[in-house]
mmCIF file of C-alpha atoms in Angstrom:
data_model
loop_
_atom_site.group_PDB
_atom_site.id
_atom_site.type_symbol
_atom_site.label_atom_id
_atom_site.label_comp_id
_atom_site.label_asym_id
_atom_site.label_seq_id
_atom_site.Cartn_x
_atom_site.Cartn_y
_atom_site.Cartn_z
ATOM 1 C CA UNK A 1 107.780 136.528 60.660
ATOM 2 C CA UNK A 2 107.548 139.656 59.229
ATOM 3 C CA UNK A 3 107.230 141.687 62.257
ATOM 4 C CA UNK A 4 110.725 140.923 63.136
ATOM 5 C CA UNK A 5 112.563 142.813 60.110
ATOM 6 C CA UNK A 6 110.401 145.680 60.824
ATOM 7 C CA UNK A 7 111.229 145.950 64.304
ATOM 8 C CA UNK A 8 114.592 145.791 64.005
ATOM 9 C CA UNK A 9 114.141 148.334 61.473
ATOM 10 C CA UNK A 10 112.252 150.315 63.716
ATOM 11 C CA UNK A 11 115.032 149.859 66.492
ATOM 12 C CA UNK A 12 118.056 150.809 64.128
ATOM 13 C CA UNK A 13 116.027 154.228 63.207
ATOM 14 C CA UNK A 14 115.910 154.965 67.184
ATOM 15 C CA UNK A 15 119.151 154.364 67.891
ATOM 16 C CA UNK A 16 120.076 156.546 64.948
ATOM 17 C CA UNK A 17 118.396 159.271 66.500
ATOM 18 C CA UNK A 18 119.561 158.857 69.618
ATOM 19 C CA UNK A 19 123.491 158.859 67.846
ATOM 20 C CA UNK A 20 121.881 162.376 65.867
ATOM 21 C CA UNK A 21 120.467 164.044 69.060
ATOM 22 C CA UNK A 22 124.162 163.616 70.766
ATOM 23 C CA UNK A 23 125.923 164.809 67.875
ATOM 24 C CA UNK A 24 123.951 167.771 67.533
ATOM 25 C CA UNK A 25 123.164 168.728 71.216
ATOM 26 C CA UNK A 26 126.470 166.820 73.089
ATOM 27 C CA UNK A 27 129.120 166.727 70.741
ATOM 28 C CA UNK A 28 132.358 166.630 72.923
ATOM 29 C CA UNK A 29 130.509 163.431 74.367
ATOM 30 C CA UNK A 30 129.753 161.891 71.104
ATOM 31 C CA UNK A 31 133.094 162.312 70.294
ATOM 32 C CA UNK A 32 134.112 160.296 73.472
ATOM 33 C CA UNK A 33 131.083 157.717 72.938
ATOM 34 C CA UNK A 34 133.353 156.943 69.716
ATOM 35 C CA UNK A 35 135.884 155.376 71.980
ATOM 36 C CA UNK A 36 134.080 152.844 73.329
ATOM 37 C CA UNK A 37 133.934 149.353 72.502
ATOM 38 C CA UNK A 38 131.527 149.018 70.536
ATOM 39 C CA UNK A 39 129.468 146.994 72.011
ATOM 40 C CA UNK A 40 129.035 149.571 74.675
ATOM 41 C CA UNK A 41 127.627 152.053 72.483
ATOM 42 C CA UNK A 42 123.958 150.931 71.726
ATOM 43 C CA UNK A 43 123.065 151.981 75.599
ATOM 44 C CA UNK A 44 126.112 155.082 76.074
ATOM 45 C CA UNK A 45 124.386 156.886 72.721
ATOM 46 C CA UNK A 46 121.024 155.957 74.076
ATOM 47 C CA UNK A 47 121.416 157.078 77.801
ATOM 48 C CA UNK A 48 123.258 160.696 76.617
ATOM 49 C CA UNK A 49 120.136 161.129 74.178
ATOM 50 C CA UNK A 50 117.832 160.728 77.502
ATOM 51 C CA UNK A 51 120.325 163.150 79.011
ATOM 52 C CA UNK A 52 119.611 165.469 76.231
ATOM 53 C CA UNK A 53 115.815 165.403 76.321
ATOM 54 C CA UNK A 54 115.053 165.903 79.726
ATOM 55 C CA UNK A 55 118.085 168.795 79.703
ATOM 56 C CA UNK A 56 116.720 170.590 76.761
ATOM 57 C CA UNK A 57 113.007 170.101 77.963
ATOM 58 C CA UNK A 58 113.242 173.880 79.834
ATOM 59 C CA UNK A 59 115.121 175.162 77.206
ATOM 60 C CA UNK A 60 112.336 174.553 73.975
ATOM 61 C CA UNK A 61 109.444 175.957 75.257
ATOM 62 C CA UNK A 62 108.552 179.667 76.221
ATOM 63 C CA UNK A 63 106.277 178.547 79.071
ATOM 64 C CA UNK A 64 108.259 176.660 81.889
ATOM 65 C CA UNK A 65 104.687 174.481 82.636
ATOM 66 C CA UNK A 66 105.175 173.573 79.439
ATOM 67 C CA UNK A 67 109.067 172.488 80.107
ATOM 68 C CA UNK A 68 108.194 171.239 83.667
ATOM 69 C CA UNK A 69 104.657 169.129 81.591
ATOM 70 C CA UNK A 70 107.367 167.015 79.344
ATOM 71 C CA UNK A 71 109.788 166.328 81.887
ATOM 72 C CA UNK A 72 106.691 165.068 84.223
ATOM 73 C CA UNK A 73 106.174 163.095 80.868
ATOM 74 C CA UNK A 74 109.403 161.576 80.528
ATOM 75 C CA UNK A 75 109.518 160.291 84.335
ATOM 76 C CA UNK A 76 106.530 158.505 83.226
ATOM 77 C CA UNK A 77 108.059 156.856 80.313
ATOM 78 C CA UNK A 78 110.641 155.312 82.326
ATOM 79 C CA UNK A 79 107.719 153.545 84.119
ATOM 80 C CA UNK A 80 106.307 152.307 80.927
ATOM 81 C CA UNK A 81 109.733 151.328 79.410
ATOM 82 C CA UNK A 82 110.380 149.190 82.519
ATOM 83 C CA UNK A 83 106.704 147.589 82.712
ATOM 84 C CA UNK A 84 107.735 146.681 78.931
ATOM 85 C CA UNK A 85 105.146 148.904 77.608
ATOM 86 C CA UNK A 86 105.465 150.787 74.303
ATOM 87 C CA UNK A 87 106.486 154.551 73.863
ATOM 88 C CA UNK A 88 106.280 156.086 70.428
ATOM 89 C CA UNK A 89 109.357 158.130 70.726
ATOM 90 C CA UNK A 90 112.831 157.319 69.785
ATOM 91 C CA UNK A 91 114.305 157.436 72.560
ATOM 92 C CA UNK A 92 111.914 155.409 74.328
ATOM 93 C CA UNK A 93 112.153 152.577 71.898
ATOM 94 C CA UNK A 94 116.208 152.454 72.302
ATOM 95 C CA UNK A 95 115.563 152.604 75.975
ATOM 96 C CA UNK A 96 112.975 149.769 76.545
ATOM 97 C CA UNK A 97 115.784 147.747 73.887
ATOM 98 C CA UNK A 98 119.007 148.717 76.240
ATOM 99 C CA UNK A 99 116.743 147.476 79.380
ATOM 100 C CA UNK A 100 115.841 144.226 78.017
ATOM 101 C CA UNK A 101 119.075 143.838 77.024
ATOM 102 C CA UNK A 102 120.876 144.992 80.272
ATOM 103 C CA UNK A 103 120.798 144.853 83.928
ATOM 104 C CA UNK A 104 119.932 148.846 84.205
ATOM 105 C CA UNK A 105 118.957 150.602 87.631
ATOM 106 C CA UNK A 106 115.621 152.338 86.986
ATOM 107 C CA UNK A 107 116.807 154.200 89.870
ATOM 108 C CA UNK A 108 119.440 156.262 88.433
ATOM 109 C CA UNK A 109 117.031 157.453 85.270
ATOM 110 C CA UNK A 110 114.313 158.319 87.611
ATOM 111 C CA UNK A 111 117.085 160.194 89.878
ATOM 112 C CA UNK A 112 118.233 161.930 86.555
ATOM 113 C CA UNK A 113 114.917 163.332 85.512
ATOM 114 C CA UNK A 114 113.747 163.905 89.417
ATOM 115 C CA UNK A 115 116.464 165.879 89.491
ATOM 116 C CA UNK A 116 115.761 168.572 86.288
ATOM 117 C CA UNK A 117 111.887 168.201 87.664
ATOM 118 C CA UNK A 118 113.328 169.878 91.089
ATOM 119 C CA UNK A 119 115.083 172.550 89.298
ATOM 120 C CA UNK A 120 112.599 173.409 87.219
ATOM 121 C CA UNK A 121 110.139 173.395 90.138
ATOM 122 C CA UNK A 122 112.525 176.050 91.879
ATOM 123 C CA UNK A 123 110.957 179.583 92.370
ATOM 124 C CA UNK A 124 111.993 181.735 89.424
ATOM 125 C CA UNK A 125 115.243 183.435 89.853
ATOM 126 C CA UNK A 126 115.940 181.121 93.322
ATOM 127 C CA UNK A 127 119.450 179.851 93.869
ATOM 128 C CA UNK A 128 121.151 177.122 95.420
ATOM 129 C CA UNK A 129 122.340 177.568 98.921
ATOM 130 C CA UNK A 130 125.577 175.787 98.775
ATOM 131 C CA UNK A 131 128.010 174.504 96.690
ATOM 132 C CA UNK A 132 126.968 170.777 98.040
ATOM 133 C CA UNK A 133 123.207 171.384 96.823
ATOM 134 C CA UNK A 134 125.073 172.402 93.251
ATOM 135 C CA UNK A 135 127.055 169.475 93.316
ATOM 136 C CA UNK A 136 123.984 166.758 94.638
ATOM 137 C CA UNK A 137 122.384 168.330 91.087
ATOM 138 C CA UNK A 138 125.950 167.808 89.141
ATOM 139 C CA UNK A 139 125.837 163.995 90.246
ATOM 140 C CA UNK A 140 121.900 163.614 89.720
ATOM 141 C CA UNK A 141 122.250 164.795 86.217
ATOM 142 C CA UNK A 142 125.918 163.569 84.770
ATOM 143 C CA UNK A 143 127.228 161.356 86.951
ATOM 144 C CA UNK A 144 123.928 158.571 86.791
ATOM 145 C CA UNK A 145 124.793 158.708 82.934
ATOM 146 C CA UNK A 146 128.380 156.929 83.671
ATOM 147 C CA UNK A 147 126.765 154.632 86.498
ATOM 148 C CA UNK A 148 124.297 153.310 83.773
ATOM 149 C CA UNK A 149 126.963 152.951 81.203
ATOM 150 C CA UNK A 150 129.356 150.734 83.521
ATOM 151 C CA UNK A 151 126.373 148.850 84.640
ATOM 152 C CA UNK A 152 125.008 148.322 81.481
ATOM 153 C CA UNK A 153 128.798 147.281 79.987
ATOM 154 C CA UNK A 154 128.658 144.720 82.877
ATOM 155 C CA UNK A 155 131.469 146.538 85.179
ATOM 156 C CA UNK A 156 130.825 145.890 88.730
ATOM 157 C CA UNK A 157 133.908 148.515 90.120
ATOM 158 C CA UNK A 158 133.384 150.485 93.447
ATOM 159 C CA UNK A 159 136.421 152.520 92.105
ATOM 160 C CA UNK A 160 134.953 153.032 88.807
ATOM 161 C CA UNK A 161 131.796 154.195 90.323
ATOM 162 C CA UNK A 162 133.417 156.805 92.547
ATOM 163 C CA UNK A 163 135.422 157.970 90.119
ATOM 164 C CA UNK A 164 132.135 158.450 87.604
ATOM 165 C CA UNK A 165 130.879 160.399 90.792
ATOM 166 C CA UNK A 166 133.692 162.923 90.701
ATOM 167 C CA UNK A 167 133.536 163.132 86.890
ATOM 168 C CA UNK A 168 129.714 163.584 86.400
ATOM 169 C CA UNK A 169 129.828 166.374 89.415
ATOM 170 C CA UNK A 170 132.919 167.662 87.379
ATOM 171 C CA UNK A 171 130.556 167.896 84.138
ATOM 172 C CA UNK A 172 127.835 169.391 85.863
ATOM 173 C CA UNK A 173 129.521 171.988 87.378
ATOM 174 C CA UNK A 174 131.513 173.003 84.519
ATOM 175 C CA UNK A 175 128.630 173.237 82.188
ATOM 176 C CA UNK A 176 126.495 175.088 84.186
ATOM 177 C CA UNK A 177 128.899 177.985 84.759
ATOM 178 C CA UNK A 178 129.375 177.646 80.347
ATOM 179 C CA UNK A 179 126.012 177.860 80.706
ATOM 180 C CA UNK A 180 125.393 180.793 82.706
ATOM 181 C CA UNK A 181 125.303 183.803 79.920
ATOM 182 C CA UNK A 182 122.511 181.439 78.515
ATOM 183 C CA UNK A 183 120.731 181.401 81.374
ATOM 184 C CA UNK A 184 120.933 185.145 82.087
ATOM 185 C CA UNK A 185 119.711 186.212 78.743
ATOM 186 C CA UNK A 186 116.581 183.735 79.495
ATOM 187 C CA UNK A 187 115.555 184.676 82.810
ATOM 188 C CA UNK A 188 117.987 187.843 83.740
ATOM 189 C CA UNK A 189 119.736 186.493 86.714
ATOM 190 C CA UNK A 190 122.434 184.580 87.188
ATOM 191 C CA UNK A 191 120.717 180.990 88.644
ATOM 192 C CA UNK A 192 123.832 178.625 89.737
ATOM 193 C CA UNK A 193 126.402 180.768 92.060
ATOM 194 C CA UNK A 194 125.648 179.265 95.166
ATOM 195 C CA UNK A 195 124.041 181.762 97.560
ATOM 196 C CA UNK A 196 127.558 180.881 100.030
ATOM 197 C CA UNK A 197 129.594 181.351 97.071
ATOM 198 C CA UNK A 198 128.291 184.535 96.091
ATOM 199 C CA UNK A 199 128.207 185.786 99.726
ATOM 200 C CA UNK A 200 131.915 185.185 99.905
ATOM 201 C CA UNK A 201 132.289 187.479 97.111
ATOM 202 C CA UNK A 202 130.810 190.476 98.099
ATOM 203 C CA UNK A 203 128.113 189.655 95.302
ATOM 204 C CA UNK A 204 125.229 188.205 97.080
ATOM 205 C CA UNK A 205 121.487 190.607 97.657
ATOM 206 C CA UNK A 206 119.097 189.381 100.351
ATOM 207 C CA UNK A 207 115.170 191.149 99.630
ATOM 208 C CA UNK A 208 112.357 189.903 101.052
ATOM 209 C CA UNK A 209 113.608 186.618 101.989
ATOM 210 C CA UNK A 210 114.626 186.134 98.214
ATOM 211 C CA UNK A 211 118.395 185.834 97.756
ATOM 212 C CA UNK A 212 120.064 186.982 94.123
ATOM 213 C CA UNK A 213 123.894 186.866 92.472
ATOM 214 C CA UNK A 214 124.761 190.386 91.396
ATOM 215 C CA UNK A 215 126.144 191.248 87.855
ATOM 216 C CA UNK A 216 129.500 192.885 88.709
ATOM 217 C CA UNK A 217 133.258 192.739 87.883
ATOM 218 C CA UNK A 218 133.675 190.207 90.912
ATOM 219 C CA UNK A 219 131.851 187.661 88.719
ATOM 220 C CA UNK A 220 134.600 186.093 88.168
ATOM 221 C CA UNK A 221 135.842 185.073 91.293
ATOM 222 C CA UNK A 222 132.254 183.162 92.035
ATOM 223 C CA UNK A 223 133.061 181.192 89.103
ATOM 224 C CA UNK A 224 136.690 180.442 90.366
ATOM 225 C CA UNK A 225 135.470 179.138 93.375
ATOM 226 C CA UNK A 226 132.613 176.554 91.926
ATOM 227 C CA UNK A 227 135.124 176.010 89.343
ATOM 228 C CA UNK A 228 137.639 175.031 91.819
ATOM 229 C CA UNK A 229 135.641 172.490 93.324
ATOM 230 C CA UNK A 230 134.770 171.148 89.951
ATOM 231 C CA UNK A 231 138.964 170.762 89.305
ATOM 232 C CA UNK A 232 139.142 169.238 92.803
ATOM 233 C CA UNK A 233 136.908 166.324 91.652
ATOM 234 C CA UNK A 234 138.935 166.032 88.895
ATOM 235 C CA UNK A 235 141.982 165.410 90.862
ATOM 236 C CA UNK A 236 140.576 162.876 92.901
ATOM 237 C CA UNK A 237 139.035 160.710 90.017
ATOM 238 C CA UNK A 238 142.324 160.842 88.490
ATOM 239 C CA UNK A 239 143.650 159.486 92.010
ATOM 240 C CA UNK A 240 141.596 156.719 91.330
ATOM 241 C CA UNK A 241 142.906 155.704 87.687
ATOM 242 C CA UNK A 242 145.226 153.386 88.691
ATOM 243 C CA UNK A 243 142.692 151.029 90.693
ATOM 244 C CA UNK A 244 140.204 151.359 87.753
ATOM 245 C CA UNK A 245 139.454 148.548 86.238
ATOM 246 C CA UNK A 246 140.546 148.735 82.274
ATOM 247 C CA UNK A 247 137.718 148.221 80.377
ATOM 248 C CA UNK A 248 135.719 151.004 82.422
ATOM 249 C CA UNK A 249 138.577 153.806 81.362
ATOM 250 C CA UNK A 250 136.879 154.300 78.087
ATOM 251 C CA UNK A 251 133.790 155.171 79.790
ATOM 252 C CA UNK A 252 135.246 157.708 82.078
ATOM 253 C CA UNK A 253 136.922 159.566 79.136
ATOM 254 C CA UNK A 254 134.424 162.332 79.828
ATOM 255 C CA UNK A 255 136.878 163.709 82.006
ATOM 256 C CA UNK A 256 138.853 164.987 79.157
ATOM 257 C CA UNK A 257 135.959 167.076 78.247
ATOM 258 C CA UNK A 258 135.824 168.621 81.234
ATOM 259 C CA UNK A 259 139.487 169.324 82.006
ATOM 260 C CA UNK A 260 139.282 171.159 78.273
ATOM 261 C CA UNK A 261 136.212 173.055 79.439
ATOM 262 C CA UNK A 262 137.919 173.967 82.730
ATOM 263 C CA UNK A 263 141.448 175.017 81.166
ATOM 264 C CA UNK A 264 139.281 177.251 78.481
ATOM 265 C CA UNK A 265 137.717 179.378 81.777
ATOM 266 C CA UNK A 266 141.317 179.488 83.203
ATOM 267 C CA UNK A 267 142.483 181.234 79.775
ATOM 268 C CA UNK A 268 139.632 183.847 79.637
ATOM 269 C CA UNK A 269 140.206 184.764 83.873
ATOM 270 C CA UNK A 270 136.895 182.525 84.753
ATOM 271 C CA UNK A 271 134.642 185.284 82.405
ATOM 272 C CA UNK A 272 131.779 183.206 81.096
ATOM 273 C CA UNK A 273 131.044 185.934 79.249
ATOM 274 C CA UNK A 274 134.260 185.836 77.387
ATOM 275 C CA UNK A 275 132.846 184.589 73.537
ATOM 276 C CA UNK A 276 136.301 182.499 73.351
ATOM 277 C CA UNK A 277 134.936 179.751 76.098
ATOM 278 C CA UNK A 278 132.023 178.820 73.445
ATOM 279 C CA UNK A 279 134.033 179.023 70.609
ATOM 280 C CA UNK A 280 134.243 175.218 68.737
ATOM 281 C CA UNK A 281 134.414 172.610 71.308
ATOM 282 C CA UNK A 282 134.560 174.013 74.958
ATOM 283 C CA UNK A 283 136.339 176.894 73.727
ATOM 284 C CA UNK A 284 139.383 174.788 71.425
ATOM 285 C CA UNK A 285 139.291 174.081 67.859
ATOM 286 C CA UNK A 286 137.689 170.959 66.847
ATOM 287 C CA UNK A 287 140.815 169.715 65.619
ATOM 288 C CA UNK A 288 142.418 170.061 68.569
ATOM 289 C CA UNK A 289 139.988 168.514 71.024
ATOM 290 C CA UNK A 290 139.618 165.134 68.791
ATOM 291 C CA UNK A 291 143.571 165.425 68.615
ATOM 292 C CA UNK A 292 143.679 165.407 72.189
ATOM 293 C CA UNK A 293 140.933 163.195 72.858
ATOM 294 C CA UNK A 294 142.693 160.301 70.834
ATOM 295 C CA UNK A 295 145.297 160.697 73.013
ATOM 296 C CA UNK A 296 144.498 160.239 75.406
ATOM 297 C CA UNK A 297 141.969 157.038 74.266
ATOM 298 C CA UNK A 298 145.154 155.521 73.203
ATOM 299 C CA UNK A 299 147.219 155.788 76.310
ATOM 300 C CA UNK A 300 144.106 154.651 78.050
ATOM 301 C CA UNK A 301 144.001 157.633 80.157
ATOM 302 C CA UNK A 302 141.304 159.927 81.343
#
């Protein structure tokens, strides 16, 4: 009998971590994960704080075999988590209690981490070939984390689901191009223009069958464009808002997010480079953002 009070215990320290870990490494999600019932929120916090393991994997270690080693690692946990076997690692333990608890596709975890194993298994300094191969990575990576939170909440919506789809690809977009100063002071070249993007702007270098994004004042106008297609999702999973069913609104709230992210580019001219877009949350005061966020959580928009 006494097993049981410590396991719980255990449980409610995991999914405390998993609640830090988005908080400290997500926090314009955390502040959305707040809206949701609360029931939801065990297996939202849990599936953002897998989100932010596998994303910060590259990003911890000075050796990318080392960042490629623990993503390999994770993709392996997922196995164990649904054979029922123990992990010792938070996140694990909050994941193997969401699954029991759930109906959750082991599909869409694997596809999440599959997808960061690709990138990282990209030749240094390679870039994506087209905006479509950007966007395949956007959905792999944010929009799986809304399919498992509607699934897991019990919402069986093809409408919801597409309109995750064009939020996550939204996200993803987005926050690579907040991310690209980031990942040009790490590796010295600019990683997620796509190579037809880039060619359209007069910015793309072909050597040795290698393609690379030059650093010039048409910068810029690459970022418009994948920016662009990031608003045009947008658009069309706000198209959708009035066939979505209620209770999944709360989970597509991440589209606030990214419309804040996106309006903070449009205000510095699309210069990632511009310290104002990672000023406080996505480049608005903290104040502001919840302000807005509430909002729009209370007209039951996204």
């Amino acid at each position: 009998m006494s097993a049981t009070p410590a396991a719980a215990s255990s449980l409610q320290a995991a999914l405390s971590y998993c609640v830090r870990q988005v908080r400290s490494y997500d926090y314009h999600h955390y502040l959305c994960l707040l809206h949701l019932p609360p029931p939801m929120r065990k297996a939202a916090f849990t599936f953002r704080a897998f989100n932010v393991e596998t994303a910060k994997a590259m990003d911890v270690v000075s050796d990318p075999k080392t960042g490629l080693m623990r993503l390999l690692w994770w993709k392996d946990v997922i196995d164990k988590v649904f054979a029922n076997k123990l992990v010792e690692h938070p996140v694990a333990q909050a994941l193997s209690s969401v699954v029991s608890d759930h109906k959750v596709s082991k599909h869409w975890l694997k596809r999440s981490v599959e997808a960061r194993i690709n990138d990282a298994n990209r030749d240094e300094g390679a870039i994506p070939e087209t905006s479509a191969e950007l966007e395949r990575y956007a959905e792999d990576t944010q929009s799986t984390i809304l399919y498992m939170t509607l699934q897991a909440a019990g919402i069986q919506s093809t409408v919801a689901d597409h309109a995750a789809s064009h939020i996550g690809k939204a996200t993803g977009l987005l926050l690579l191009l907040k991310a690209l100063p980031h990942h040009v002071n790490k590796q010295g070249v600019i990683p997620y223009i796509p190579a037809s993007v880039a060619e359209e702007c007069g910015l793309l270098t072909r050597e040795g069958g290698r393609s690379e994004v030059r650093m010039d004042d048409r910068l810029p106008d690459a970022v418009f464009k994948v920016a662009s297609v990031a608003e045009a999702h947008l658009h069309k999973a706000r198209d959708l808002a009035s066939s979505v069913p209620r209770e999944a609104i709360p989970v597509l709230l991440p589209a606030l997010p990214a419309q804040v992210l996106l309006d903070s580019l449009r205000r510095c001219e699309f210069n990632v480079f511009d310290s104002r877009v990672s000023r406080g949350v996505h480049g608005v005061s903290p104040l502001w953002y919840q302000l807005k966020l509430n909002w729009y959580a209370w007209r039951n928009k996204y």
